[in-house]
Tab-separated table of C-alpha atoms in Angstrom:
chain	number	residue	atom	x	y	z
A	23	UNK	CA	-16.675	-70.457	106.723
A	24	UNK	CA	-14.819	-67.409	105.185
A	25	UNK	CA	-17.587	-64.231	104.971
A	26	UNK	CA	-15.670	-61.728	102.452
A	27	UNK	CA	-18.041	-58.731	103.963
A	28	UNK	CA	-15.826	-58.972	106.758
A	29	UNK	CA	-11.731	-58.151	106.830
A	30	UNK	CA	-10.332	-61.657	106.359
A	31	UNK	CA	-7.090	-60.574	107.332
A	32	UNK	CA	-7.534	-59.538	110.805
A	33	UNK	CA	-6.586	-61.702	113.583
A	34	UNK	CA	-8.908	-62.929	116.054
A	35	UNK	CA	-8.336	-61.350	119.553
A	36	UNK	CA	-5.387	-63.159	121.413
A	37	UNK	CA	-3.872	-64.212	118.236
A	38	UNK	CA	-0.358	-63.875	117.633
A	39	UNK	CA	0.161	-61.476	114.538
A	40	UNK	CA	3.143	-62.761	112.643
A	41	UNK	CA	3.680	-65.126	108.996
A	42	UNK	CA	-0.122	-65.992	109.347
A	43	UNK	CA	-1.184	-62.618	108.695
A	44	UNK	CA	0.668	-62.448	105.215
A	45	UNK	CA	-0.822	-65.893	104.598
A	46	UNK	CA	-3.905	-65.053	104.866
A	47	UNK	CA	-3.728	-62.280	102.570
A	48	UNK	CA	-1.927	-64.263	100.162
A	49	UNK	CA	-5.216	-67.037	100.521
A	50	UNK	CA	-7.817	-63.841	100.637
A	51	UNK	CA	-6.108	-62.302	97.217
A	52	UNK	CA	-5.642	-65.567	95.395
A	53	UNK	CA	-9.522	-66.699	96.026
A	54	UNK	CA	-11.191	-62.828	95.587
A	55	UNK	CA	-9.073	-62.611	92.166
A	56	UNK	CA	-10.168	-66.066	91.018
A	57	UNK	CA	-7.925	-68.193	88.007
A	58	UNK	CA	-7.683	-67.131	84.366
A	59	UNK	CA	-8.914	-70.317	82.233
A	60	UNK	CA	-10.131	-71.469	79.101
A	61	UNK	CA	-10.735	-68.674	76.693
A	62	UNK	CA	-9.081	-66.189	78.786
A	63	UNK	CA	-12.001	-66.110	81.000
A	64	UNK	CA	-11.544	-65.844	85.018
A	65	UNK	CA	-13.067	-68.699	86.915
A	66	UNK	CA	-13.302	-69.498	91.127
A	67	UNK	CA	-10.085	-70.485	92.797
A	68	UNK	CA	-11.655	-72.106	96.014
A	69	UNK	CA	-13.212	-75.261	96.709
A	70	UNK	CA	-11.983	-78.868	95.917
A	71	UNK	CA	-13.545	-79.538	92.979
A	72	UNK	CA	-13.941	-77.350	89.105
A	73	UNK	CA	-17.189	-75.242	88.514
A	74	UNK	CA	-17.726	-75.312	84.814
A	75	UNK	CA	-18.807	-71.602	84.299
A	76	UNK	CA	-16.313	-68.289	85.074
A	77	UNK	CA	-17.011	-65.412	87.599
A	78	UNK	CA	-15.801	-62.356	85.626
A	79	UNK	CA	-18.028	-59.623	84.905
A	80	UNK	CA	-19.754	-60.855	81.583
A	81	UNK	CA	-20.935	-63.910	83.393
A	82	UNK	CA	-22.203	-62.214	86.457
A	83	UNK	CA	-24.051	-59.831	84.325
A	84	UNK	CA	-25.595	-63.063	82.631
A	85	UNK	CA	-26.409	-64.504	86.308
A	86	UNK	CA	-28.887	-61.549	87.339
A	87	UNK	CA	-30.388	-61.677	83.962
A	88	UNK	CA	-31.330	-65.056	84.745
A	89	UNK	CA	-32.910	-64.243	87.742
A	90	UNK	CA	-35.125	-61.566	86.001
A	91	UNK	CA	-35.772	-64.099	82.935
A	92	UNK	CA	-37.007	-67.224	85.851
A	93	UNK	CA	-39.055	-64.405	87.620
A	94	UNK	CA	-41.156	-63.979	84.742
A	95	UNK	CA	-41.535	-67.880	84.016
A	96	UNK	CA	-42.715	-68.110	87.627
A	97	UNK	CA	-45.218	-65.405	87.477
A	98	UNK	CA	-42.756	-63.067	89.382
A	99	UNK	CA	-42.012	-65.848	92.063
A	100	UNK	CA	-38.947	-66.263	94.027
A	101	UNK	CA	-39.774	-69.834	95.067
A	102	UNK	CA	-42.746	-72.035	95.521
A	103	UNK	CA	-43.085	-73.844	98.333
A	104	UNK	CA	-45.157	-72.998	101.275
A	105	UNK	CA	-42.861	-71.776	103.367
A	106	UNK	CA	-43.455	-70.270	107.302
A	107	UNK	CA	-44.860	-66.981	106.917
A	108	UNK	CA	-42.156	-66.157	109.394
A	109	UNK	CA	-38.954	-67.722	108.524
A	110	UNK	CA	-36.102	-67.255	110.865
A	111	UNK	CA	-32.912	-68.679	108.936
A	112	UNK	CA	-32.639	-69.039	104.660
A	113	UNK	CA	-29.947	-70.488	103.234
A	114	UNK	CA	-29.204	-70.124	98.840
A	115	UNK	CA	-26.854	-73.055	97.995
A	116	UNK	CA	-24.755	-71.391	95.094
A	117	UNK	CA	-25.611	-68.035	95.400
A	118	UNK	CA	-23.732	-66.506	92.707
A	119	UNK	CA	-24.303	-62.691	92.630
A	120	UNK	CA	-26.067	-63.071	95.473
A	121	UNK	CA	-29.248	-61.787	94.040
A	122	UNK	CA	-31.591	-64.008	95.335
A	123	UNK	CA	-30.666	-63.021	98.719
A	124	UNK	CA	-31.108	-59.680	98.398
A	125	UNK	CA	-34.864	-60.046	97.190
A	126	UNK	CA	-35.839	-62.823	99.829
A	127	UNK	CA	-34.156	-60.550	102.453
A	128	UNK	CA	-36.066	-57.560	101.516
A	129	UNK	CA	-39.502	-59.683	101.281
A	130	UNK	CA	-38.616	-61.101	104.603
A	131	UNK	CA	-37.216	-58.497	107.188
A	132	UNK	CA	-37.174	-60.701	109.764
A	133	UNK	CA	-35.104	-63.017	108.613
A	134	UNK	CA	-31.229	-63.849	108.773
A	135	UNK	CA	-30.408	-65.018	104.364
A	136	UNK	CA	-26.875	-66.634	104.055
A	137	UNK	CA	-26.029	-66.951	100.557
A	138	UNK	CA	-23.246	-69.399	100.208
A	139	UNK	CA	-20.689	-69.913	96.524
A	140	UNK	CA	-16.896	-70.575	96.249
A	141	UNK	CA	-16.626	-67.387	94.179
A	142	UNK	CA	-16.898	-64.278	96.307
A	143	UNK	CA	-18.738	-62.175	93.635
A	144	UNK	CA	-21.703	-60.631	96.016
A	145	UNK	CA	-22.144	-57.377	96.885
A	146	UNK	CA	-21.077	-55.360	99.369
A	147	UNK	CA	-24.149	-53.217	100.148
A	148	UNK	CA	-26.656	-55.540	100.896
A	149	UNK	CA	-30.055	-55.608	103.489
A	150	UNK	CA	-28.961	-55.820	107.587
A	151	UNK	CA	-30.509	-59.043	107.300
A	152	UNK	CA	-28.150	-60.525	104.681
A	153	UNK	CA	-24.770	-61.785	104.398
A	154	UNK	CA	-22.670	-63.940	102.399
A	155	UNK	CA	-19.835	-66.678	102.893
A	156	UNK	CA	-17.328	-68.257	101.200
A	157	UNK	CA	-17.573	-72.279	100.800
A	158	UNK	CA	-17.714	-75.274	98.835
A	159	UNK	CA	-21.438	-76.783	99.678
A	160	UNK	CA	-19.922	-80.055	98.657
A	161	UNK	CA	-17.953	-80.092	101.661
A	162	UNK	CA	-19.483	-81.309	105.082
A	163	UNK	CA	-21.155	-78.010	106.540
A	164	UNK	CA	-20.003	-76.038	109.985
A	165	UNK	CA	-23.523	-74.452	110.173
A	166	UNK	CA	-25.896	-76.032	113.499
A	167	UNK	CA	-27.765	-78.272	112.478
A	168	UNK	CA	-32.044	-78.229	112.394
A	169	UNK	CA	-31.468	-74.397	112.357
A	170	UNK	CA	-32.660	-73.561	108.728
A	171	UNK	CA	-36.322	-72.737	107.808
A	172	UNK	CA	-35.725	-72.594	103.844
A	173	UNK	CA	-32.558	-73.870	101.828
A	174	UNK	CA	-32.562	-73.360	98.436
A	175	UNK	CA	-30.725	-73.888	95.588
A	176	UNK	CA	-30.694	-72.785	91.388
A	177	UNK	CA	-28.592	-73.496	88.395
A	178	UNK	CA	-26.229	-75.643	90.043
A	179	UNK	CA	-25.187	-77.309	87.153
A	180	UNK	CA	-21.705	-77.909	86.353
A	181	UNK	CA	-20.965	-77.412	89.911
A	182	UNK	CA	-22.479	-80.276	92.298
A	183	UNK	CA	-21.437	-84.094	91.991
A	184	UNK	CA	-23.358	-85.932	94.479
A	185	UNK	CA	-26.893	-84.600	94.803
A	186	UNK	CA	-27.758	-87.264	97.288
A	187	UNK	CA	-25.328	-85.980	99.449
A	188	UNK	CA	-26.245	-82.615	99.184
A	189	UNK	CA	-30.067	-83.471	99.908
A	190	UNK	CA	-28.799	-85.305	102.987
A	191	UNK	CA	-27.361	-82.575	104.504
A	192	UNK	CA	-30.274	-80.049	103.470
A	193	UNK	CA	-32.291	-82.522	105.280
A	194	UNK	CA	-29.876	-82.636	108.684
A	195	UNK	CA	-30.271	-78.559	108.770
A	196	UNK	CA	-33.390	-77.863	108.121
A	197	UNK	CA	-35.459	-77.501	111.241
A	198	UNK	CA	-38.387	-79.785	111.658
A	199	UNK	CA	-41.295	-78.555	109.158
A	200	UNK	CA	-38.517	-76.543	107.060
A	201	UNK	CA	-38.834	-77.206	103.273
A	202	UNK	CA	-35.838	-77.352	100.609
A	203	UNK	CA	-36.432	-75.954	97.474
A	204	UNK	CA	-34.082	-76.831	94.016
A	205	UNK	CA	-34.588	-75.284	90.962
A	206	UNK	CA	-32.174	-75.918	87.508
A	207	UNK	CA	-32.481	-76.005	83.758
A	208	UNK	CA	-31.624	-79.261	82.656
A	209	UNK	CA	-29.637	-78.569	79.572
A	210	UNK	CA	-31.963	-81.710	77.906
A	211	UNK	CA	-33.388	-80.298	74.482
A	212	UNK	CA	-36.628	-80.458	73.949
A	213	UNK	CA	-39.282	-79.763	70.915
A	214	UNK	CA	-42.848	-80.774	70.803
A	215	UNK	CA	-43.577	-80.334	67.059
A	216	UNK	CA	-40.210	-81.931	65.560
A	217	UNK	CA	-38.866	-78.537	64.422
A	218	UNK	CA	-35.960	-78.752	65.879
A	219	UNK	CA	-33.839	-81.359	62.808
A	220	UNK	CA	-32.006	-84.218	64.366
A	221	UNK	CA	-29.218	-82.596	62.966
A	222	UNK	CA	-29.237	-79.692	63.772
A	223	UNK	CA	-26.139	-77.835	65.679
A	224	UNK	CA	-29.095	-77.078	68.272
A	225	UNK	CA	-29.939	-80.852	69.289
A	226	UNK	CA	-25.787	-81.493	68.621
A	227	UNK	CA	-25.231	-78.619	71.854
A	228	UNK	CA	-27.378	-80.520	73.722
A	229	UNK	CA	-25.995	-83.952	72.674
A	230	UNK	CA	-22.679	-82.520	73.483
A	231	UNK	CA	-23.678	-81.266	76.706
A	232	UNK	CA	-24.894	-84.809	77.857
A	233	UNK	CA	-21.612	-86.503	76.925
A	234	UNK	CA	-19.685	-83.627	78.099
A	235	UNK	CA	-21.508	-82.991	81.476
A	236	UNK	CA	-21.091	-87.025	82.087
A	237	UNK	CA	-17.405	-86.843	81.823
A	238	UNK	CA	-17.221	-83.544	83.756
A	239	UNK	CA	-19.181	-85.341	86.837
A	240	UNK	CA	-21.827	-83.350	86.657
A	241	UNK	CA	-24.672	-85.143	84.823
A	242	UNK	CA	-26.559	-82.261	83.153
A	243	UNK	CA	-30.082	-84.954	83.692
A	244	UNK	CA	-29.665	-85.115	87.659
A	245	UNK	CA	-32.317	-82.540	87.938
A	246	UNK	CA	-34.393	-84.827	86.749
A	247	UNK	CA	-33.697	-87.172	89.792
A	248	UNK	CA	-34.286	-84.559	92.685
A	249	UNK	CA	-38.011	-86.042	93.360
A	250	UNK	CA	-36.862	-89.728	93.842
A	251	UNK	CA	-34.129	-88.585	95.903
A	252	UNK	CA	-35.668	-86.310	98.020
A	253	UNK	CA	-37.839	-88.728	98.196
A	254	UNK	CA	-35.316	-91.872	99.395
A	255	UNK	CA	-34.413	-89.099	102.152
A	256	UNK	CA	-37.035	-88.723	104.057
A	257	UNK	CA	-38.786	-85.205	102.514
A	258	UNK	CA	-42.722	-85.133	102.652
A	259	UNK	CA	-44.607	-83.692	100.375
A	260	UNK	CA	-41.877	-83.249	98.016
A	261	UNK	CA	-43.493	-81.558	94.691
A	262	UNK	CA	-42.052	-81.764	91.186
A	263	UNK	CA	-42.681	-78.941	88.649
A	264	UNK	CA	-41.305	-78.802	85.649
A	265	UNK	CA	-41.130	-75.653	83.155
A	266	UNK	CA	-41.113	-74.847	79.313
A	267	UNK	CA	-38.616	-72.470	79.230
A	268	UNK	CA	-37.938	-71.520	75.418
A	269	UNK	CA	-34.741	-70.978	73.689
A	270	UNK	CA	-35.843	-68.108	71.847
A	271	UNK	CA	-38.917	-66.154	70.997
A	272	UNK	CA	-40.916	-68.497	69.242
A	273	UNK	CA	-44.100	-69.170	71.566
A	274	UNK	CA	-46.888	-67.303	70.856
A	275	UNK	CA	-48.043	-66.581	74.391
A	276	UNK	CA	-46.858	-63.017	75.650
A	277	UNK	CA	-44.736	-64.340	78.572
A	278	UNK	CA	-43.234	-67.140	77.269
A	279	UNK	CA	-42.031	-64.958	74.415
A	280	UNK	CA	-40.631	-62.710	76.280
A	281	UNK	CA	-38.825	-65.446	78.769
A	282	UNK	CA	-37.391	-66.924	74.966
A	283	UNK	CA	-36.130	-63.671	74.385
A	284	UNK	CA	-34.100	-63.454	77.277
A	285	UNK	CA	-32.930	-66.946	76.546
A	286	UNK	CA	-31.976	-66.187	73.100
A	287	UNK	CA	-30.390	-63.387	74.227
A	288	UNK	CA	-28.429	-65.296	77.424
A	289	UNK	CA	-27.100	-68.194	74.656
A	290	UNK	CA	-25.987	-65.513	72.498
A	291	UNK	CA	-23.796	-63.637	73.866
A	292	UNK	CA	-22.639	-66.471	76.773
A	293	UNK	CA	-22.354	-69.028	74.971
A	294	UNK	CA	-18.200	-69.113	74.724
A	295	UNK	CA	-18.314	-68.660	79.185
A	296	UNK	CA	-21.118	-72.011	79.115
A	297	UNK	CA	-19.138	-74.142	76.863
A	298	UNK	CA	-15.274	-73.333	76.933
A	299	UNK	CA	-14.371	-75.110	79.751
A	300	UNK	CA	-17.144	-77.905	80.032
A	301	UNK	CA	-16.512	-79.017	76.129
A	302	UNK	CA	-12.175	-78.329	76.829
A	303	UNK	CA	-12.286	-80.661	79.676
A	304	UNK	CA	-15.169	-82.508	79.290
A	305	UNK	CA	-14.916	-83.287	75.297
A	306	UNK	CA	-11.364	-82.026	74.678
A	307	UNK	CA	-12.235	-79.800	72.073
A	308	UNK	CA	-9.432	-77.410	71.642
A	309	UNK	CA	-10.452	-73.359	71.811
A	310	UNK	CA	-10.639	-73.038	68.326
A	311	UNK	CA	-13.284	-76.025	67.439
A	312	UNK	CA	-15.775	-74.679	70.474
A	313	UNK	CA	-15.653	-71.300	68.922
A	314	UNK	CA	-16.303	-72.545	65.599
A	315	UNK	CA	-19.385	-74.394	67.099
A	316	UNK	CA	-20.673	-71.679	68.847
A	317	UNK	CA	-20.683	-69.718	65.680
A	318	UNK	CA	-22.797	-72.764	63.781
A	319	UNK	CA	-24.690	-72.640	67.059
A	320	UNK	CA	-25.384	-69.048	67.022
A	321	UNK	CA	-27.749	-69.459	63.327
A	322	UNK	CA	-30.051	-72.121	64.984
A	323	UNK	CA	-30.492	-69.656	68.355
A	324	UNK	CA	-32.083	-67.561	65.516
A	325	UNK	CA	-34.152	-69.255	64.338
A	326	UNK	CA	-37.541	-69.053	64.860
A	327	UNK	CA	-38.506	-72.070	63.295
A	328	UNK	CA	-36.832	-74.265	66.135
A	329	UNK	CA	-40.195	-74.413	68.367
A	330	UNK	CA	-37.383	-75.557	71.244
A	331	UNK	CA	-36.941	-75.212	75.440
A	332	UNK	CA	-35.547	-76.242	77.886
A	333	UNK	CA	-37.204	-78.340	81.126
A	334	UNK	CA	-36.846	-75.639	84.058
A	335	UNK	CA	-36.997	-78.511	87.105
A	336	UNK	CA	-38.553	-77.581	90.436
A	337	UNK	CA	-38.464	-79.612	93.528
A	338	UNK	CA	-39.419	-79.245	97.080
A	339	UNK	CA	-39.950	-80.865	99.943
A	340	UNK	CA	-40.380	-80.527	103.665
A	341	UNK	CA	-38.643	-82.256	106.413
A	342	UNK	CA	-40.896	-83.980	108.886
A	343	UNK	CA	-42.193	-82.739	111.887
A	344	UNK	CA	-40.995	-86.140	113.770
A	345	UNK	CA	-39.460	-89.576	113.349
A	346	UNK	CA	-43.237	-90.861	113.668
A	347	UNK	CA	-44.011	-88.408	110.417
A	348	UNK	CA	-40.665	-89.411	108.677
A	349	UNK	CA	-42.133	-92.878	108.732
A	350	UNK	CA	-45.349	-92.608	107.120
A	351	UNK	CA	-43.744	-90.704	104.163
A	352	UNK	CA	-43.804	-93.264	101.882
A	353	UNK	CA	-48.031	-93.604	102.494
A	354	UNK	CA	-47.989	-90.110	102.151
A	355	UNK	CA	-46.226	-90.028	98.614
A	356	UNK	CA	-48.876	-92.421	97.204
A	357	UNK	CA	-51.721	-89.693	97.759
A	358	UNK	CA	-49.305	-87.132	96.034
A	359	UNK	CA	-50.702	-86.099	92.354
A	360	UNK	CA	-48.296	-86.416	89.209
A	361	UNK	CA	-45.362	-84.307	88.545
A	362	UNK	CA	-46.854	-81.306	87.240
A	363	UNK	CA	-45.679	-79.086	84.133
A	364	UNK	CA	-45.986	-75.934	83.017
């Protein structure tokens, strides 16, 4: 794996220093300056398949909003399972700016964080305890195996296209009793009082964003299968909770206001970097026809009369302790309560 906190250009010791050099730093320059795409906006150049959303500096600034705006609708959580006091080895899946890391490795000392993304936009002062590298997660993994105490993952949407996969090899890593932890947005509208008109440009993003997502490989729903498929793996106590996360400030309770806020604010002024190249590719809108949407869009963000959100998904699990555990799963998901929501 390629760790951009260290000089990628410099040979290993015994290495003969000749065309590979200038190689690599055509490979190192190429990847750290990313690809100019749809609506002039920069997006990652590594890794075998598209991620739908840039890496410039407007949607990295949008990234560690998020984080701030999901701290609040977790009551100031980073995660929620129940985790080793003690964890050795955490993995983030999709790091992005690489702010997650920096929290969990300040909350946990002891502990080596890897945060992993095929755009090298982390920083470069970061905890001892910390580091980041550059790969595609879709890939098959160098890391050891049963070495991890915590993987998790958020807002991988647009970017993963086999989630089964994925769980698998969460599962292989993870040591035995280590949990896996996804969280996402779904990108499903919802409204529990109708407000929200069927014909609305509102419920039209998110009908768009179904279609779109589908044809982009990246169902925006699959969140909404992480519990069976955890599940079919091999997880124990795998937990499902699931989130009102409002599009705007509409909810009367203080929190949730103030979580809709930073929502509204998040669609309004990202909502060109969310849907340029998902509805390009994915819809084959041209440029002109997704900014005209957005614009339609932008009136129903404001208003406050569209009592909508979006389902924030949680899911985690643990891996068993042994084979003998692994197989007495299934008994042990019948005593498991409903998904819960919030």
């Amino acid at each position: 794996m390629f760790d951009p906190s260290n000089d990628p250009i410099q040979p290993d010791e015994g290495a003969e220093v000749g065309s590979t050099r200038s190689s690599l730093t055509s490979i190192s320059e190429s990847v750290l300056k990313g690809v100019v795409g749809e609506g002039q906006r920069t997006y990652a150049a590594y890794g075998k398949e598209e991620y739908g959303f840039p890496m410039d500096e407007k949607e990295l600034e949008r990234i560690d909003l998020c984080h701030v705006k999901y701290g609040a609708l977790l009551d100031k959580r980073l995660f929620l399972a129940p985790i080793v006091e003690d964890p050795a080895r955490i993995l983030d899946l999709g790091c992005g700016t690489g702010i997650w890391c920096v929290d969990m490795a300040e909350e946990y000392p002891g502990a080596q964080v890897v945060g992993v993304d095929i755009a090298p936009t982390q920083p470069e002062w970061v905890p001892p305890n910390c580091q980041f590298e550059l790969d595609d997660i879709e890939q098959e993994w160098t890391w050891k195996e049963n070495t991890a105490d915590f993987i998790f993952c958020r807002d991988l949407i647009l970017s993963i296209r086999d989630f089964p996969r994925l769980i698998d090899q969460c599962y292989k890593h993870l040591k035995p009793g280590g949990w896996a932890e996804f969280h996402c947005v779904t990108g499903v509208l919802q409204c529990d009082d109708d407000s929200v008109p069927s014909d609305s440009h509102f419920q039209a993003m998110s009908d768009n964003l179904m279609t779109a997502c589908n044809n982009f490989g990246t169902p925006v729903d699959d969140p909404m299968r992480w519990k069976g498929w955890f599940e079919d793996r091999g997880f124990e106590n795998v937990t499902e909770r699931i989130f009102k996360l409002p599009c705007n400030p509409w909810p009367r309770d203080k929190r949730l206001k103030l979580v809709g806020a930073w929502e509204q604010h998040n669609l309004l002024n990202n909502l060109e970097g969310m849907l340029m190249r998902l509805f390009h590719k994915g819809l084959g809108w041209s440029e002109d026809e997704i900014l005209l949407f957005s614009a339609m869009l932008r009136k129903d963000i404001k208003n406050l009369g569209f009592h909508a959100y979006w389902p924030f998904i949680t899911v985690y699990g643990r891996k068993p302790l042994s084979e003998e555990t692994a197989a007495d799963t299934s008994t042990q998901m019948a005593q498991q309560p409903a998904a819960e929501t919030s």
